Short mmCIF file of C-alpha atoms in Angstrom, two decimals:
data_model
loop_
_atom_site.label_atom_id
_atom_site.label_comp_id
_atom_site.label_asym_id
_atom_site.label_seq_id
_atom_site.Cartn_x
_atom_site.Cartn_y
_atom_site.Cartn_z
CA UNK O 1126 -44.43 7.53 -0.35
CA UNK O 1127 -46.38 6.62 -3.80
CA UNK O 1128 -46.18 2.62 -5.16
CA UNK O 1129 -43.25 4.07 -7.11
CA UNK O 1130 -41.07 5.53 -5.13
CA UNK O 1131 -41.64 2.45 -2.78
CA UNK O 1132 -40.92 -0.15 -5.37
CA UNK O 1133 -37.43 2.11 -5.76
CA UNK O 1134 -36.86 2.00 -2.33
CA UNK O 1135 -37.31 -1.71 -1.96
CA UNK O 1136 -35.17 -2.50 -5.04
CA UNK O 1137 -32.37 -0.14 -3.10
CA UNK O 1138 -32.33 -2.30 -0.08
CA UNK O 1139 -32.32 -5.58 -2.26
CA UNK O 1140 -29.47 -4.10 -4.04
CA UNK O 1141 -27.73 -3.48 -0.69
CA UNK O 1142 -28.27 -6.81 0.04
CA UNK O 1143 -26.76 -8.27 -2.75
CA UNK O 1144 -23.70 -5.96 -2.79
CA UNK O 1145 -23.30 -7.16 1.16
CA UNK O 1146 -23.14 -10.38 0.60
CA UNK O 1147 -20.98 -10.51 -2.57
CA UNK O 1148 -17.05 -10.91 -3.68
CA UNK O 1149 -15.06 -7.63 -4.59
CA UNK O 1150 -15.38 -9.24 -8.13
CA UNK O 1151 -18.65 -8.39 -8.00
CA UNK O 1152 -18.40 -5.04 -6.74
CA UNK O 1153 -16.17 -4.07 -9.37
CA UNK O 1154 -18.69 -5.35 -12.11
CA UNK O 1155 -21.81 -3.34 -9.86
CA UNK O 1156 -19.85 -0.20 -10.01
CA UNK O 1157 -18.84 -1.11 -14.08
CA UNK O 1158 -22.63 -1.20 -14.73
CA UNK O 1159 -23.86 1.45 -12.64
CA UNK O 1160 -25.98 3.92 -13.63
CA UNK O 1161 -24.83 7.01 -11.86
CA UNK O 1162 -28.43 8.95 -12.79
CA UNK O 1163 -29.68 6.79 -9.99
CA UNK O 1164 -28.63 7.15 -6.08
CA UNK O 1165 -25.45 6.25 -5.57
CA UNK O 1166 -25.15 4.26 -1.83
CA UNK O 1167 -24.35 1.69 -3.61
CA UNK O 1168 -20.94 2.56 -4.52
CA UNK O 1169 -20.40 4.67 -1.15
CA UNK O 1170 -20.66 1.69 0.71
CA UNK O 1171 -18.10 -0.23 -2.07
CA UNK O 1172 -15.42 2.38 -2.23
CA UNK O 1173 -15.51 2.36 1.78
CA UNK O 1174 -14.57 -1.28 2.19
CA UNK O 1175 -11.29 -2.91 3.44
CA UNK O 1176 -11.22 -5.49 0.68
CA UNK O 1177 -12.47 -3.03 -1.69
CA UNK O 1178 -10.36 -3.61 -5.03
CA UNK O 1179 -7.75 -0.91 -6.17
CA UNK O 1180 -9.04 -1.37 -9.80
CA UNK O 1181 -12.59 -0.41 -8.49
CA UNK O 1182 -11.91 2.76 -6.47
CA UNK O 1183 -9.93 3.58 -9.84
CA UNK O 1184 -12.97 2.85 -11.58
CA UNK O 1185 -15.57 4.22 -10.01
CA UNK O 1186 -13.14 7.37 -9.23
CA UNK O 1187 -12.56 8.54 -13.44
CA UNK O 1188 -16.48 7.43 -14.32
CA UNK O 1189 -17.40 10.07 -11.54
CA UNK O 1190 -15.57 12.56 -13.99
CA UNK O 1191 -13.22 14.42 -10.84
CA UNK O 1192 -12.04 16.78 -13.28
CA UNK O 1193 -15.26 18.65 -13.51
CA UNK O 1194 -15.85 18.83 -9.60
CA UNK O 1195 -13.85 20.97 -7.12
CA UNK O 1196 -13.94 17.78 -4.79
CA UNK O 1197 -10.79 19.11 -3.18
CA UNK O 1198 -12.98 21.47 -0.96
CA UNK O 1199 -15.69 19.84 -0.74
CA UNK O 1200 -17.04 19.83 2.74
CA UNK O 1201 -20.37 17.50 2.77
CA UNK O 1202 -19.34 14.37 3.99
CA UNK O 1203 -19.87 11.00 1.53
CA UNK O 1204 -23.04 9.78 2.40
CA UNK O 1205 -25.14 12.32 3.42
CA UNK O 1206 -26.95 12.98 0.02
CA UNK O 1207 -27.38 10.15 -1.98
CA UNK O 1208 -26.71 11.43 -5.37
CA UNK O 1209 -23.48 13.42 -4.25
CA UNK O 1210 -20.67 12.98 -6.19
CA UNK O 1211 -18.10 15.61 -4.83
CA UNK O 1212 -17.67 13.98 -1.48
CA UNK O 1213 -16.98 10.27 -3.05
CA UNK O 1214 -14.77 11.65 -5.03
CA UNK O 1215 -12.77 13.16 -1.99
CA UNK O 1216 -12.99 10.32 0.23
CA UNK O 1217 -11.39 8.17 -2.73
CA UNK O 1218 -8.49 10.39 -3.14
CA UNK O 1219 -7.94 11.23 0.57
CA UNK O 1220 -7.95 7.11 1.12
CA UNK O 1221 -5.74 6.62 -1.61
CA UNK O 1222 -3.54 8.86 -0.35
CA UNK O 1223 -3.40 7.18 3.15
CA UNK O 1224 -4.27 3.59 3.94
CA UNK O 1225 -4.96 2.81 0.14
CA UNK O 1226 -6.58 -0.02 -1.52
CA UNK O 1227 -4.15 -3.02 -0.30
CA UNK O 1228 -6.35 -5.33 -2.55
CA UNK O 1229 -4.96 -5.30 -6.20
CA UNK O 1230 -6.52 -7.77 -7.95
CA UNK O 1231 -8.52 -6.93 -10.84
CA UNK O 1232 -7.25 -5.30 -13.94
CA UNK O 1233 -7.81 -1.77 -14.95
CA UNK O 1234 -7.73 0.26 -18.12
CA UNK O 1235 -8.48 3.72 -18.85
CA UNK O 1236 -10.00 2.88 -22.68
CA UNK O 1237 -11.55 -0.56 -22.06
CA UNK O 1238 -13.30 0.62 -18.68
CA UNK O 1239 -14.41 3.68 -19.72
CA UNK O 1240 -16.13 2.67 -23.38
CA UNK O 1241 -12.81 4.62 -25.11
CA UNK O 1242 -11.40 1.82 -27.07
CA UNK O 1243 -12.96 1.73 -30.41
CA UNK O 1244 -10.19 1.86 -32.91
CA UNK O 1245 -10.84 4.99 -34.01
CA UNK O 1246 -11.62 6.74 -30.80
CA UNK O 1247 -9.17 5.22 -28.85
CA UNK O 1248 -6.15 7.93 -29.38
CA UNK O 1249 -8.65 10.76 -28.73
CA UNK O 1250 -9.87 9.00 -25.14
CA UNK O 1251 -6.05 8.51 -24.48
CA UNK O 1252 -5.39 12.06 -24.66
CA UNK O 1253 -8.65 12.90 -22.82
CA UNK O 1254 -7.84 11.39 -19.78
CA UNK O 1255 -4.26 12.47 -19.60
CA UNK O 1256 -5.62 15.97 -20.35
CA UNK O 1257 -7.95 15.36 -17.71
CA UNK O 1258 -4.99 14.49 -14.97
CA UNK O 1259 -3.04 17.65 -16.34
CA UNK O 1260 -6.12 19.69 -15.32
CA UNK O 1261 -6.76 18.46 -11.87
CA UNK O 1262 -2.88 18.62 -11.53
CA UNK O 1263 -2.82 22.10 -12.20
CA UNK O 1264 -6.19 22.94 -9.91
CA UNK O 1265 -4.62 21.07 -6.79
CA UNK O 1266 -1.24 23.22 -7.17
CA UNK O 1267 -2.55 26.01 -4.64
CA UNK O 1268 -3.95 23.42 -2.41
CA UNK O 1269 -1.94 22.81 1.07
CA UNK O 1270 -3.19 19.48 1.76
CA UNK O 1271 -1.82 16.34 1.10
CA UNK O 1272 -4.60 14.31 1.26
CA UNK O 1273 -6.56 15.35 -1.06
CA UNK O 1274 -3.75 15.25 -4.01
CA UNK O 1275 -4.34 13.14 -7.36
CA UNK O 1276 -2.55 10.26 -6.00
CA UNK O 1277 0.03 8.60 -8.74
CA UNK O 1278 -2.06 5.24 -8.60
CA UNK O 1279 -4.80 7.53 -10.09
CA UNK O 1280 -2.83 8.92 -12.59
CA UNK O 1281 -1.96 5.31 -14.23
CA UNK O 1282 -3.87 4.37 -17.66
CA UNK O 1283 -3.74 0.90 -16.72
CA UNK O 1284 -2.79 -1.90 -14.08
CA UNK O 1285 -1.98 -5.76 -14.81
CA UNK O 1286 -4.43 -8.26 -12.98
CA UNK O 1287 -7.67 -10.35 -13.59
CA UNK O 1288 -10.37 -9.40 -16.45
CA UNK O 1289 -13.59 -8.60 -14.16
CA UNK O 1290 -16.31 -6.87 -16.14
CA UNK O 1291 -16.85 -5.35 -19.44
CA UNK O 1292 -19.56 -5.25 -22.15
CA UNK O 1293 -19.06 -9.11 -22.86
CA UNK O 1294 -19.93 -9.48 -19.17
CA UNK O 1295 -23.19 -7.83 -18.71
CA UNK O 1296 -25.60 -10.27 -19.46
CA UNK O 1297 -23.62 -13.02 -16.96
CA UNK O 1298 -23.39 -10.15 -14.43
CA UNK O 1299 -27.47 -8.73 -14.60
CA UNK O 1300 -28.31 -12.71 -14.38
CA UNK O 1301 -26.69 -12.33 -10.37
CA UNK O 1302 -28.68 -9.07 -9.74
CA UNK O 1303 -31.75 -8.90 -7.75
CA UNK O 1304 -34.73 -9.02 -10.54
CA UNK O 1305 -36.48 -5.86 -11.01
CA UNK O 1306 -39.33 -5.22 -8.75
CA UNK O 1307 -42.94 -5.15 -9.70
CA UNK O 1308 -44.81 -1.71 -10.02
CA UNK O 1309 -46.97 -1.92 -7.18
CA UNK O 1310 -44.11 -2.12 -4.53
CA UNK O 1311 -44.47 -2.89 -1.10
CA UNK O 1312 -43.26 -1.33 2.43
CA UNK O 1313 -39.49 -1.88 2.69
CA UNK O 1314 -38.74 -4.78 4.76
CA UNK O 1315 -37.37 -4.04 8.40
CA UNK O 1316 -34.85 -6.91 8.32
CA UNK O 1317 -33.14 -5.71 5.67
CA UNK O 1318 -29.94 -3.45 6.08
CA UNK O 1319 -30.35 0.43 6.25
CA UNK O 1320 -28.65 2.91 4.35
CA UNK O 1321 -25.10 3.28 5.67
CA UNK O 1322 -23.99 6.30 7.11
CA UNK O 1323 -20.95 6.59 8.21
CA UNK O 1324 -18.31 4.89 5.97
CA UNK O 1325 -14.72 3.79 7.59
CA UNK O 1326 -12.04 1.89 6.53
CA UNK O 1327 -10.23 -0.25 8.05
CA UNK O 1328 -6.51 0.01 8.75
CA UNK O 1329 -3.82 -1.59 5.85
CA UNK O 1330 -4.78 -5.36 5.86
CA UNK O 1331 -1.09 -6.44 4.67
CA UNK O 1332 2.35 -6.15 5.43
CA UNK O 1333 2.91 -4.46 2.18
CA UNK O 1334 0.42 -1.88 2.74
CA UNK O 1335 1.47 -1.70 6.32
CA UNK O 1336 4.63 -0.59 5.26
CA UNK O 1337 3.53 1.82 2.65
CA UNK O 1338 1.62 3.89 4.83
CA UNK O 1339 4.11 3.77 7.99
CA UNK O 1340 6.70 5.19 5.05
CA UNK O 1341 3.89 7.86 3.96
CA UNK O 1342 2.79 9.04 7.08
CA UNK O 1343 4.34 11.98 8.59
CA UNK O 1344 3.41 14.94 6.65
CA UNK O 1345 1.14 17.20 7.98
CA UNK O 1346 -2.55 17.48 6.60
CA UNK O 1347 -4.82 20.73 6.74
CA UNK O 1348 -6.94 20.60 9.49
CA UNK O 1349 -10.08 21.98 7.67
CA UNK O 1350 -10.63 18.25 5.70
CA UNK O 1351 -14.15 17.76 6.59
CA UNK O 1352 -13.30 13.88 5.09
CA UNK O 1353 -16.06 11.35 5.63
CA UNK O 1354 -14.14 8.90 7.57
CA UNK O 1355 -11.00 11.62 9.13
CA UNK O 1356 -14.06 13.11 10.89
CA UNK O 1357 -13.05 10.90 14.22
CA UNK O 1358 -9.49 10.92 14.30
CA UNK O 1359 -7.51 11.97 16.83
CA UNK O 1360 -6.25 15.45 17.77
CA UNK O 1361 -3.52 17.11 15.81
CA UNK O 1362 -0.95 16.93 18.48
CA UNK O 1363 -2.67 13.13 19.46
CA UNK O 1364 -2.03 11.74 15.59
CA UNK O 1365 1.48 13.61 15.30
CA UNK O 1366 2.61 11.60 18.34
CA UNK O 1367 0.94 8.38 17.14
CA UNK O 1368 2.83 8.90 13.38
CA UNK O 1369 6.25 10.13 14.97
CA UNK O 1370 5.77 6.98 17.55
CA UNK O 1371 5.20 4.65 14.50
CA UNK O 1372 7.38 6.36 12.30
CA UNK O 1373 10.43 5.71 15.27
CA UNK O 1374 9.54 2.22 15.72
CA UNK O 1375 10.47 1.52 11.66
CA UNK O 1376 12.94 3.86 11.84
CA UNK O 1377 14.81 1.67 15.33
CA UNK O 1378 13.70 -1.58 13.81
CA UNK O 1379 15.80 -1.01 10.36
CA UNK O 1380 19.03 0.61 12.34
CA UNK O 1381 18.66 -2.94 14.57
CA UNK O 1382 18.46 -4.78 11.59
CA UNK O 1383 21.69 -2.93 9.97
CA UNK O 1384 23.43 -3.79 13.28
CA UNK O 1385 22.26 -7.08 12.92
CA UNK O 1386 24.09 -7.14 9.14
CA UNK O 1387 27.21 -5.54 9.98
CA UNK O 1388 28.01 -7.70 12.87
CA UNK O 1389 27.55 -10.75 11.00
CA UNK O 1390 29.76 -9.16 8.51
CA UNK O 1391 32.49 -8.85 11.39
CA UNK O 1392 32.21 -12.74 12.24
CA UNK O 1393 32.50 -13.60 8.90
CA UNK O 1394 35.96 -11.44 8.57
CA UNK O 1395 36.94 -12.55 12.08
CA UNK O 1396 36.43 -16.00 10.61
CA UNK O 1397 37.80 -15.68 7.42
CA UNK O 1398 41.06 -14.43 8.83
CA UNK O 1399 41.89 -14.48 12.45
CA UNK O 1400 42.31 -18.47 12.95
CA UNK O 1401 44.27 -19.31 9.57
CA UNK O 1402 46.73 -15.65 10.36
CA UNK O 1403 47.16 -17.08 14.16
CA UNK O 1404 48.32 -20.54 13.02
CA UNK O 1405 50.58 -19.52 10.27
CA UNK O 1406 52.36 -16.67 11.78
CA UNK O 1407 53.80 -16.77 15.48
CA UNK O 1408 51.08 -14.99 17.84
CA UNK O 1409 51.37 -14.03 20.69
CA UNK O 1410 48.30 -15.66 23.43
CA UNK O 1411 46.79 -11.30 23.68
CA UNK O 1412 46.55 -11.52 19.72
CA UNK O 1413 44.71 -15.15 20.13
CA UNK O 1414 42.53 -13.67 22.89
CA UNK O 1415 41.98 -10.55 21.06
CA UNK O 1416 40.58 -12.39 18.09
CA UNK O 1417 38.58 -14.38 20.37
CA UNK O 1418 36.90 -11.54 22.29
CA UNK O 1419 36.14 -9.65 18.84
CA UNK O 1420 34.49 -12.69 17.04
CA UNK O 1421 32.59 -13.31 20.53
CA UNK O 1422 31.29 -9.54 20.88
CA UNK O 1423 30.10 -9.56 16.90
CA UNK O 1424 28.32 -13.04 17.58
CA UNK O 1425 27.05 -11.25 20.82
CA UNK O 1426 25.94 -8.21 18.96
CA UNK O 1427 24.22 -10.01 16.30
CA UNK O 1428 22.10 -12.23 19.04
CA UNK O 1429 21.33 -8.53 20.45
CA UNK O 1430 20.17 -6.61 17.03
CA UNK O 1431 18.08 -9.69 15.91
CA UNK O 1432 15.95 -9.72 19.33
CA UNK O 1433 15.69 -6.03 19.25
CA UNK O 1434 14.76 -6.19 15.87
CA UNK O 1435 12.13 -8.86 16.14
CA UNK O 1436 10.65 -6.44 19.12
CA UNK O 1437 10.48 -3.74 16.80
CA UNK O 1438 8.88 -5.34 13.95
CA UNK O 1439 6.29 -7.49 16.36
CA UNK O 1440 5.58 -4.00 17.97
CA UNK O 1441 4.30 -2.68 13.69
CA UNK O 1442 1.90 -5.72 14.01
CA UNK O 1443 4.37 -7.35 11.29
CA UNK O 1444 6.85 -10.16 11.33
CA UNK O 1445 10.04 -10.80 9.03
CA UNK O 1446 9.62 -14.57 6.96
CA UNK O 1447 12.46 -15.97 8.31
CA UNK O 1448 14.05 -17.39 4.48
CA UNK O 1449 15.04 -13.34 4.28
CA UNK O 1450 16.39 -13.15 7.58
CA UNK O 1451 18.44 -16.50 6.54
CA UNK O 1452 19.48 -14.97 3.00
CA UNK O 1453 20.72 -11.42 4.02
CA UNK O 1454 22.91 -12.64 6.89
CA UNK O 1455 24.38 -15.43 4.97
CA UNK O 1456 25.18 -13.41 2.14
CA UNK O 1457 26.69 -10.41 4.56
CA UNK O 1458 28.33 -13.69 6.56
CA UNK O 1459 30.18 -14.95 3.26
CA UNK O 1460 30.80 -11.33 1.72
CA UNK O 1461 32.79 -11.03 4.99
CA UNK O 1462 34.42 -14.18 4.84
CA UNK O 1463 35.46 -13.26 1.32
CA UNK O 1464 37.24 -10.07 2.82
CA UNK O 1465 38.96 -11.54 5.64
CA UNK O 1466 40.29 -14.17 3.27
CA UNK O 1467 41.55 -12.11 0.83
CA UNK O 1468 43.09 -9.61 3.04
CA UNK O 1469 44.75 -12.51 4.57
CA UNK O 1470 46.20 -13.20 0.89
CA UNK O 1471 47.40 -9.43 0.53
CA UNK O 1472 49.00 -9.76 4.28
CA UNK O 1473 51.31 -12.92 2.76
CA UNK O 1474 52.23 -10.96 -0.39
CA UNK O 1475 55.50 -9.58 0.58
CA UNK O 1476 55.20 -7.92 -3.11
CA UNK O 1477 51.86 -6.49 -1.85
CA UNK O 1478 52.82 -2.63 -0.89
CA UNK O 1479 51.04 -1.67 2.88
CA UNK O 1480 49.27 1.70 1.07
CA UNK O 1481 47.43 -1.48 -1.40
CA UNK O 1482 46.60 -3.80 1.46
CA UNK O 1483 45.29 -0.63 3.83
CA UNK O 1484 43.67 0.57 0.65
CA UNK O 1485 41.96 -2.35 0.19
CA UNK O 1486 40.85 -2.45 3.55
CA UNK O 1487 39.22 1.03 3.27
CA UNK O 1488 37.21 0.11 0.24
CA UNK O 1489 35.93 -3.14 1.58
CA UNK O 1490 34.82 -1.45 4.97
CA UNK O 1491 32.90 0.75 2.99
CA UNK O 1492 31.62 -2.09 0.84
CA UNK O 1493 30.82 -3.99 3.65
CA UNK O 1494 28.71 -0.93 5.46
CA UNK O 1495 26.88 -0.42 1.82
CA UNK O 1496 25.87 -3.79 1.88
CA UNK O 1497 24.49 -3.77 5.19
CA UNK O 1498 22.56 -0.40 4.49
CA UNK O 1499 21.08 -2.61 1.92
CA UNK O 1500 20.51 -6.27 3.23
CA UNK O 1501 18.85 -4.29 6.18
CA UNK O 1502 16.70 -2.42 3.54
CA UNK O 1503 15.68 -5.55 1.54
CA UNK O 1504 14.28 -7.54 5.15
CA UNK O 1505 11.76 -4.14 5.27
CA UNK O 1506 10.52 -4.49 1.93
CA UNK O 1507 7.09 -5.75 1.77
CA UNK O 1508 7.58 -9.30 0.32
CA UNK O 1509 9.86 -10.08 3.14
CA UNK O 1510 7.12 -8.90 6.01
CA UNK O 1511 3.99 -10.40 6.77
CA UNK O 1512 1.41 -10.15 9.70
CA UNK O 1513 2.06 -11.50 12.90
#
């Protein structure tokens, strides 16, 4: 190895360095400023990390130009040669398409990012990159797996965050990089971190993205992706179980929480009407214990559903922020309320016809059981989940 290629080498491994011990911000402005003539590790090992921004895989996934690569088939794994741009490419898509970029900081558009917004160019980039996604579109229609699809997050122009980068930043951002190194070189320093080879990222980070990818998961995927980091999962019949497993779990977990809705629906009625309709018309002690015994069983059931459901949940690695749990029962708690009380008022109506009152009756069940579909819906969204 000549002074050259050694002062090259050495520069790599400070660059490596620097990208290891710096913020996603900074990663985003590395892979705005790289050159992509020179080896391109650099933004392997970027695109590869958990906390690696959405904005940036975006980025660096449009300036590696995916339209003029058949990355879809591409077998070499990211990694293996240094200036490959196929396999990146493929790794990006195939993550975006499973575990995604939970990190969505940074802001991202197509004409800024890309040098395409000069006044006058600006209409002809536009159209450039959404002929671009029409193209790949088109390619990947005769292409059975999922994984390696243009994803929709890489079909957006732009996405709302945080100004990281640009032209105006270039002179801030080279004053953080390692300083160029000197002609003569010197032998690459053996403390310093090798090359990485073998790029794997880590499982959603969030709730949100937690969610996301239990809702995703499911469909099958061609068992001929030679992807960089699907090279060690499990067997075919191994992940099927593990996704239909997972895929049950959210599935029990909602039906408990629907439970949990409805039957705090049914106290609310039982409340609403049972004790006022037993005190001002004569009852007989079976009606009083009847209404007892129903209001008792709902208050049992919804003590039931909500441990169940906790189980479920605790068992995704995820827990429910309480403030939802407390806003979707007390809403389905007064909604019934409201229902027993104003049957109550059709039942003392003597102008009130029995085909209106049952009628009524029909349309608020199904109300009621719309609701709860609902309220059980909104405690699974990802706002109202976080990790345990």
């Amino acid at each position: 190895m000549d002074s050259v290629e050694l002062a090259f080498e050495r520069l790599h491994q400070r660059e490596m360095q620097f990208l290891q011990n710096a913020s996603p911000d900074d990663w985003h402005r590395y892979a705005d400023n790289h050159n992509w003539n020179d080896r391109l590790d650099g933004l392997f090992w970027i695109v590869s990390q958990p906390d690696c921004d959405r904005a940036t895989a975006m980025l660096t996934f449009w300036k590696g130009e995916p339209a003029c690569y058949d990355f879809e088939t591409e077998d070499e794994k990211m990694g293996e040669d240094e200036y490959g741009v196929a396999p990146m490419l493929r790794y990006i898509a195939e993550r975006f398409n499973t575990t995604g970029y939970p990190r969505s900081e940074i802001a991202y558009d197509c004409l800024e990012d890309h040098g395409l917004n000069f006044p006058e160019y600006a209409a002809m980039g536009k159209a450039g990159r959404q002929a671009d996604i029409k193209a790949i579109i088109e390619r990947q229609q005769d292409i059975a797996d999922p994984l390696v699809k243009l994803h929709p997050d890489l079909q957006l122009l732009r996405i709302s965050g945080r100004k990281v980068g640009g032209y105006a930043d270039k002179s801030d951002y080279y004053a953080l990089f390692p300083d160029q190194v000197d002609d003569e070189g010197s032998e690459p320093s053996d403390t310093v971190a090798p090359r990485p080879q073998n790029f794997v990222p880590a499982a959603p980070s969030d709730a949100s993205s937690r969610i996301r990818a239990l809702r995703r998961e499911g469909g099958a995927s061609s068992e001929d992706a030679a992807s960089p980091w699907l090279a060690d999962r499990p067997s075919a019949a191994s992940r099927d179980s593990d996704e239909s497993e997972a895929d049950a779990g959210l599935s029990a977990a909602m039906f408990d929480a629907f439970g949990l809705i409805v039957n705090m629906a049914g106290v609310g009625f039982g409340v609403g009407f049972a004790p006022k309709h037993l005190t001002t018309h004569s009852a007989s002690p079976l009606l009083w214990v009847a209404a007892i015994v129903g209001i008792a069983y709902c208050s049992y059931a919804v003590f039931s559903n909500f441990r169940k459901m906790q189980r479920g949940v605790a068992a995704l690695g995820l827990v429910i922020v309480p403030s939802w749990i407390t806003t979707t029962t007390t809403i389905a708690t007064l909604s019934g309320i409201g229902v027993g009380r104003t049957y109550l008022a059709l039942l003392d109506n003597p102008a009130v016809t029995s085909f209106t009152r049952y009628g009524f009756m029909t349309a608020a069940g199904i109300g009621l059981l719309v609701l709860s579909i609902a309220m059980a819906r909104i405690l699974f969204i990802p706002r109202a989940l976080r990790d345990v």
